[in-house]
């Protein structure tokens, strides 16, 4: 059976990737990163999602404690506040302005080099186990402005994988699969619901906690996506 490494954060997007890869007939090898993110709930959710797909025993947890030492992101540095958009109002949501880095349109929740690191490690794992695909839930539309979520970035990493690996040099391939990259959050949710993805087990909130805040960038994008998909988000909000 063909194998795929799935970079699984326990969030909505990566969990949807689990469903998409499963439907494509892959044997799933979830890879979860503990990079010093402020909250542990992501890691617990990743395990629950892997259990749901009956691959909980195959989940590999990779610890990257140095990313917290490096800091430089609201997700890893307690000195940098997590921004939030305007709270939901009435039936719709106010188009909130994201808190952006001064001079650069990149949010403070960007983690320096995160996806480059993740994909490097996923490549090593994929080659070692003979996987032909690496699924990552990056998104270029409803994303928050991260440079390492862009299609150009993924294309270049695919080139590097071909150059850098034994399997690539010998004519085989490991391809990064980004099924969500051009989808809106609502499209992602519709596809996930069709695939019966267990969204109740996921969290997207940058603030962690058993209840999502409903106000951070990630919560607002998620809530807007469910509203546009005419669906109800099964997780609990404050
Ligand atoms: Zn939140």
PDB file of C-alpha atoms in Angstrom, residues 1-174:
ATOM      1  CA  UNK A   1       0.000   0.000   0.000  1.00  0.00           C
ATOM      2  CA  UNK A   2       1.354   3.401  -0.901  1.00  0.00           C
ATOM      3  CA  UNK A   3       2.372   5.561   2.042  1.00  0.00           C
ATOM      4  CA  UNK A   4       1.967   9.229   2.851  1.00  0.00           C
ATOM      5  CA  UNK A   5       3.450  11.280   5.650  1.00  0.00           C
ATOM      6  CA  UNK A   6       0.872  13.741   6.960  1.00  0.00           C
ATOM      7  CA  UNK A   7       2.073  16.796   8.846  1.00  0.00           C
ATOM      8  CA  UNK A   8      -0.638  16.775  11.500  1.00  0.00           C
ATOM      9  CA  UNK A   9      -1.052  19.684  13.885  1.00  0.00           C
ATOM     10  CA  UNK A  10      -4.423  18.711  15.272  1.00  0.00           C
ATOM     11  CA  UNK A  11      -5.972  21.713  13.537  1.00  0.00           C
ATOM     12  CA  UNK A  12      -8.718  21.888  10.961  1.00  0.00           C
ATOM     13  CA  UNK A  13      -6.539  22.038   7.839  1.00  0.00           C
ATOM     14  CA  UNK A  14      -4.123  19.225   8.620  1.00  0.00           C
ATOM     15  CA  UNK A  15      -6.985  17.021   9.810  1.00  0.00           C
ATOM     16  CA  UNK A  16      -8.737  17.615   6.488  1.00  0.00           C
ATOM     17  CA  UNK A  17      -5.504  16.468   4.816  1.00  0.00           C
ATOM     18  CA  UNK A  18      -5.782  13.201   6.761  1.00  0.00           C
ATOM     19  CA  UNK A  19      -9.224  12.657   5.244  1.00  0.00           C
ATOM     20  CA  UNK A  20      -8.080  13.558   1.732  1.00  0.00           C
ATOM     21  CA  UNK A  21      -5.020  11.303   1.876  1.00  0.00           C
ATOM     22  CA  UNK A  22      -7.091   8.448   3.289  1.00  0.00           C
ATOM     23  CA  UNK A  23      -9.587   8.772   0.446  1.00  0.00           C
ATOM     24  CA  UNK A  24      -6.690   8.779  -2.037  1.00  0.00           C
ATOM     25  CA  UNK A  25      -5.782   5.339  -0.750  1.00  0.00           C
ATOM     26  CA  UNK A  26      -2.668   6.131   1.219  1.00  0.00           C
ATOM     27  CA  UNK A  27      -1.517   4.397   4.347  1.00  0.00           C
ATOM     28  CA  UNK A  28      -1.217   7.322   6.758  1.00  0.00           C
ATOM     29  CA  UNK A  29       1.925   8.190   8.717  1.00  0.00           C
ATOM     30  CA  UNK A  30       1.105  11.241  10.851  1.00  0.00           C
ATOM     31  CA  UNK A  31       3.979  13.452  11.886  1.00  0.00           C
ATOM     32  CA  UNK A  32       3.366  15.951  14.676  1.00  0.00           C
ATOM     33  CA  UNK A  33       5.724  18.675  15.798  1.00  0.00           C
ATOM     34  CA  UNK A  34       6.147  19.979  19.309  1.00  0.00           C
ATOM     35  CA  UNK A  35       7.951  23.226  18.533  1.00  0.00           C
ATOM     36  CA  UNK A  36       7.314  24.916  21.827  1.00  0.00           C
ATOM     37  CA  UNK A  37       3.912  26.250  20.892  1.00  0.00           C
ATOM     38  CA  UNK A  38       2.295  27.770  23.914  1.00  0.00           C
ATOM     39  CA  UNK A  39      -0.413  25.213  24.310  1.00  0.00           C
ATOM     40  CA  UNK A  40      -0.395  21.472  24.537  1.00  0.00           C
ATOM     41  CA  UNK A  41      -3.942  20.977  23.309  1.00  0.00           C
ATOM     42  CA  UNK A  42      -2.745  20.829  19.689  1.00  0.00           C
ATOM     43  CA  UNK A  43      -0.630  17.803  20.453  1.00  0.00           C
ATOM     44  CA  UNK A  44      -3.448  16.050  22.311  1.00  0.00           C
ATOM     45  CA  UNK A  45      -5.803  16.721  19.419  1.00  0.00           C
ATOM     46  CA  UNK A  46      -3.325  15.398  16.882  1.00  0.00           C
ATOM     47  CA  UNK A  47      -3.228  12.136  18.802  1.00  0.00           C
ATOM     48  CA  UNK A  48      -7.035  11.974  18.912  1.00  0.00           C
ATOM     49  CA  UNK A  49      -7.246  12.579  15.166  1.00  0.00           C
ATOM     50  CA  UNK A  50      -4.636   9.896  14.493  1.00  0.00           C
ATOM     51  CA  UNK A  51      -6.591   7.515  16.742  1.00  0.00           C
ATOM     52  CA  UNK A  52      -9.758   8.327  14.790  1.00  0.00           C
ATOM     53  CA  UNK A  53      -8.023   7.191  11.593  1.00  0.00           C
ATOM     54  CA  UNK A  54      -6.722   4.073  13.382  1.00  0.00           C
ATOM     55  CA  UNK A  55      -3.099   5.187  13.056  1.00  0.00           C
ATOM     56  CA  UNK A  56      -2.584   6.469  16.586  1.00  0.00           C
ATOM     57  CA  UNK A  57       0.206   3.968  17.136  1.00  0.00           C
ATOM     58  CA  UNK A  58       1.997   5.296  14.061  1.00  0.00           C
ATOM     59  CA  UNK A  59       1.935   8.959  15.067  1.00  0.00           C
ATOM     60  CA  UNK A  60       5.468  10.240  15.374  1.00  0.00           C
ATOM     61  CA  UNK A  61       5.989  13.205  17.677  1.00  0.00           C
ATOM     62  CA  UNK A  62       9.019  15.301  16.822  1.00  0.00           C
ATOM     63  CA  UNK A  63      10.228  17.745  19.448  1.00  0.00           C
ATOM     64  CA  UNK A  64      11.895  20.950  18.274  1.00  0.00           C
ATOM     65  CA  UNK A  65      12.491  22.798  21.549  1.00  0.00           C
ATOM     66  CA  UNK A  66      14.926  25.222  19.963  1.00  0.00           C
ATOM     67  CA  UNK A  67      12.134  27.065  18.174  1.00  0.00           C
ATOM     68  CA  UNK A  68      10.934  28.300  21.544  1.00  0.00           C
ATOM     69  CA  UNK A  69      14.483  29.330  22.399  1.00  0.00           C
ATOM     70  CA  UNK A  70      14.664  31.240  19.140  1.00  0.00           C
ATOM     71  CA  UNK A  71      11.332  32.993  19.817  1.00  0.00           C
ATOM     72  CA  UNK A  72      10.344  35.655  17.319  1.00  0.00           C
ATOM     73  CA  UNK A  73       6.709  34.573  17.087  1.00  0.00           C
ATOM     74  CA  UNK A  74       3.575  35.180  19.111  1.00  0.00           C
ATOM     75  CA  UNK A  75       3.067  31.412  19.078  1.00  0.00           C
ATOM     76  CA  UNK A  76       6.360  30.623  20.772  1.00  0.00           C
ATOM     77  CA  UNK A  77       7.293  33.779  22.662  1.00  0.00           C
ATOM     78  CA  UNK A  78       5.293  34.818  25.726  1.00  0.00           C
ATOM     79  CA  UNK A  79       6.509  38.379  25.266  1.00  0.00           C
ATOM     80  CA  UNK A  80       4.598  38.749  21.996  1.00  0.00           C
ATOM     81  CA  UNK A  81       0.816  38.988  22.334  1.00  0.00           C
ATOM     82  CA  UNK A  82      -1.430  36.877  20.129  1.00  0.00           C
ATOM     83  CA  UNK A  83      -3.442  39.292  17.988  1.00  0.00           C
ATOM     84  CA  UNK A  84      -7.156  39.033  17.491  1.00  0.00           C
ATOM     85  CA  UNK A  85      -9.613  40.234  14.926  1.00  0.00           C
ATOM     86  CA  UNK A  86     -12.913  41.897  15.691  1.00  0.00           C
ATOM     87  CA  UNK A  87     -15.326  39.613  17.464  1.00  0.00           C
ATOM     88  CA  UNK A  88     -18.315  38.174  15.628  1.00  0.00           C
ATOM     89  CA  UNK A  89     -21.225  40.560  15.446  1.00  0.00           C
ATOM     90  CA  UNK A  90     -24.824  39.769  14.566  1.00  0.00           C
ATOM     91  CA  UNK A  91     -25.261  37.187  11.869  1.00  0.00           C
ATOM     92  CA  UNK A  92     -21.986  37.806  10.142  1.00  0.00           C
ATOM     93  CA  UNK A  93     -18.495  38.747  11.071  1.00  0.00           C
ATOM     94  CA  UNK A  94     -16.883  42.105  10.941  1.00  0.00           C
ATOM     95  CA  UNK A  95     -13.951  42.106   8.596  1.00  0.00           C
ATOM     96  CA  UNK A  96     -11.291  42.606  11.196  1.00  0.00           C
ATOM     97  CA  UNK A  97      -7.867  43.896  10.401  1.00  0.00           C
ATOM     98  CA  UNK A  98      -5.141  41.503  11.348  1.00  0.00           C
ATOM     99  CA  UNK A  99      -2.392  42.731  13.575  1.00  0.00           C
ATOM    100  CA  UNK A 100       0.622  42.908  11.341  1.00  0.00           C
ATOM    101  CA  UNK A 101       4.284  43.232  11.917  1.00  0.00           C
ATOM    102  CA  UNK A 102       5.483  46.783  11.595  1.00  0.00           C
ATOM    103  CA  UNK A 103       6.605  47.462   8.002  1.00  0.00           C
ATOM    104  CA  UNK A 104       5.827  43.954   6.831  1.00  0.00           C
ATOM    105  CA  UNK A 105       2.498  42.361   6.040  1.00  0.00           C
ATOM    106  CA  UNK A 106       3.366  39.245   7.937  1.00  0.00           C
ATOM    107  CA  UNK A 107       1.506  38.529  11.186  1.00  0.00           C
ATOM    108  CA  UNK A 108       3.324  38.125  14.474  1.00  0.00           C
ATOM    109  CA  UNK A 109       2.027  34.552  14.584  1.00  0.00           C
ATOM    110  CA  UNK A 110       4.460  33.622  11.810  1.00  0.00           C
ATOM    111  CA  UNK A 111       7.058  31.205  13.207  1.00  0.00           C
ATOM    112  CA  UNK A 112      10.472  31.754  11.588  1.00  0.00           C
ATOM    113  CA  UNK A 113      11.260  28.995   9.106  1.00  0.00           C
ATOM    114  CA  UNK A 114       8.675  26.624  10.528  1.00  0.00           C
ATOM    115  CA  UNK A 115       7.408  24.975   7.362  1.00  0.00           C
ATOM    116  CA  UNK A 116      10.926  24.747   5.935  1.00  0.00           C
ATOM    117  CA  UNK A 117      11.937  22.798   9.023  1.00  0.00           C
ATOM    118  CA  UNK A 118       8.803  20.675   9.039  1.00  0.00           C
ATOM    119  CA  UNK A 119       9.155  19.733   5.377  1.00  0.00           C
ATOM    120  CA  UNK A 120      12.841  18.913   5.772  1.00  0.00           C
ATOM    121  CA  UNK A 121      12.095  16.525   8.606  1.00  0.00           C
ATOM    122  CA  UNK A 122       9.069  15.093   6.803  1.00  0.00           C
ATOM    123  CA  UNK A 123      11.273  14.448   3.754  1.00  0.00           C
ATOM    124  CA  UNK A 124      13.753  12.509   5.849  1.00  0.00           C
ATOM    125  CA  UNK A 125      10.954  10.454   7.370  1.00  0.00           C
ATOM    126  CA  UNK A 126       9.234   9.866   4.025  1.00  0.00           C
ATOM    127  CA  UNK A 127      12.410   8.653   2.371  1.00  0.00           C
ATOM    128  CA  UNK A 128      13.240   6.396   5.310  1.00  0.00           C
ATOM    129  CA  UNK A 129       9.867   4.632   5.237  1.00  0.00           C
ATOM    130  CA  UNK A 130       9.432   4.650   1.457  1.00  0.00           C
ATOM    131  CA  UNK A 131       6.550   7.138   1.388  1.00  0.00           C
ATOM    132  CA  UNK A 132       5.826   8.850  -1.907  1.00  0.00           C
ATOM    133  CA  UNK A 133       3.842  11.794  -0.601  1.00  0.00           C
ATOM    134  CA  UNK A 134       3.999  14.397   2.129  1.00  0.00           C
ATOM    135  CA  UNK A 135       0.712  16.118   2.881  1.00  0.00           C
ATOM    136  CA  UNK A 136       0.779  19.575   4.404  1.00  0.00           C
ATOM    137  CA  UNK A 137      -2.293  21.720   4.945  1.00  0.00           C
ATOM    138  CA  UNK A 138      -0.919  25.030   3.741  1.00  0.00           C
ATOM    139  CA  UNK A 139      -3.376  27.466   2.249  1.00  0.00           C
ATOM    140  CA  UNK A 140      -2.664  30.481   0.086  1.00  0.00           C
ATOM    141  CA  UNK A 141      -6.103  32.122   0.144  1.00  0.00           C
ATOM    142  CA  UNK A 142      -7.466  32.315   3.647  1.00  0.00           C
ATOM    143  CA  UNK A 143      -4.007  32.080   5.095  1.00  0.00           C
ATOM    144  CA  UNK A 144      -2.633  34.754   7.357  1.00  0.00           C
ATOM    145  CA  UNK A 145       0.103  36.052   5.076  1.00  0.00           C
ATOM    146  CA  UNK A 146       2.796  33.508   5.875  1.00  0.00           C
ATOM    147  CA  UNK A 147       5.505  33.322   3.202  1.00  0.00           C
ATOM    148  CA  UNK A 148       5.990  29.598   3.780  1.00  0.00           C
ATOM    149  CA  UNK A 149       2.392  28.829   2.772  1.00  0.00           C
ATOM    150  CA  UNK A 150       2.802  30.048  -0.821  1.00  0.00           C
ATOM    151  CA  UNK A 151       2.746  27.764  -3.880  1.00  0.00           C
ATOM    152  CA  UNK A 152       6.144  29.087  -5.006  1.00  0.00           C
ATOM    153  CA  UNK A 153       7.677  27.956  -1.752  1.00  0.00           C
ATOM    154  CA  UNK A 154       6.221  24.451  -2.087  1.00  0.00           C
ATOM    155  CA  UNK A 155       7.395  24.187  -5.723  1.00  0.00           C
ATOM    156  CA  UNK A 156      10.942  25.070  -4.725  1.00  0.00           C
ATOM    157  CA  UNK A 157      10.989  22.588  -1.865  1.00  0.00           C
ATOM    158  CA  UNK A 158       9.805  19.884  -4.259  1.00  0.00           C
ATOM    159  CA  UNK A 159      12.790  20.692  -6.472  1.00  0.00           C
ATOM    160  CA  UNK A 160      15.114  20.524  -3.500  1.00  0.00           C
ATOM    161  CA  UNK A 161      13.701  17.154  -2.432  1.00  0.00           C
ATOM    162  CA  UNK A 162      14.482  15.729  -5.875  1.00  0.00           C
ATOM    163  CA  UNK A 163      18.047  17.040  -5.641  1.00  0.00           C
ATOM    164  CA  UNK A 164      18.611  16.119  -2.018  1.00  0.00           C
ATOM    165  CA  UNK A 165      17.343  12.569  -1.719  1.00  0.00           C
ATOM    166  CA  UNK A 166      18.555   9.178  -2.846  1.00  0.00           C
ATOM    167  CA  UNK A 167      15.098   8.329  -4.130  1.00  0.00           C
ATOM    168  CA  UNK A 168      15.062  11.556  -6.142  1.00  0.00           C
ATOM    169  CA  UNK A 169      18.467  10.984  -7.685  1.00  0.00           C
ATOM    170  CA  UNK A 170      17.464   7.433  -8.611  1.00  0.00           C
ATOM    171  CA  UNK A 171      14.415   8.618 -10.520  1.00  0.00           C
ATOM    172  CA  UNK A 172      11.777   8.119  -7.870  1.00  0.00           C
ATOM    173  CA  UNK A 173      10.012  10.905  -6.129  1.00  0.00           C
ATOM    174  CA  UNK A 174       8.595  12.210  -2.942  1.00  0.00           C
TER     175      UNK A 174
END
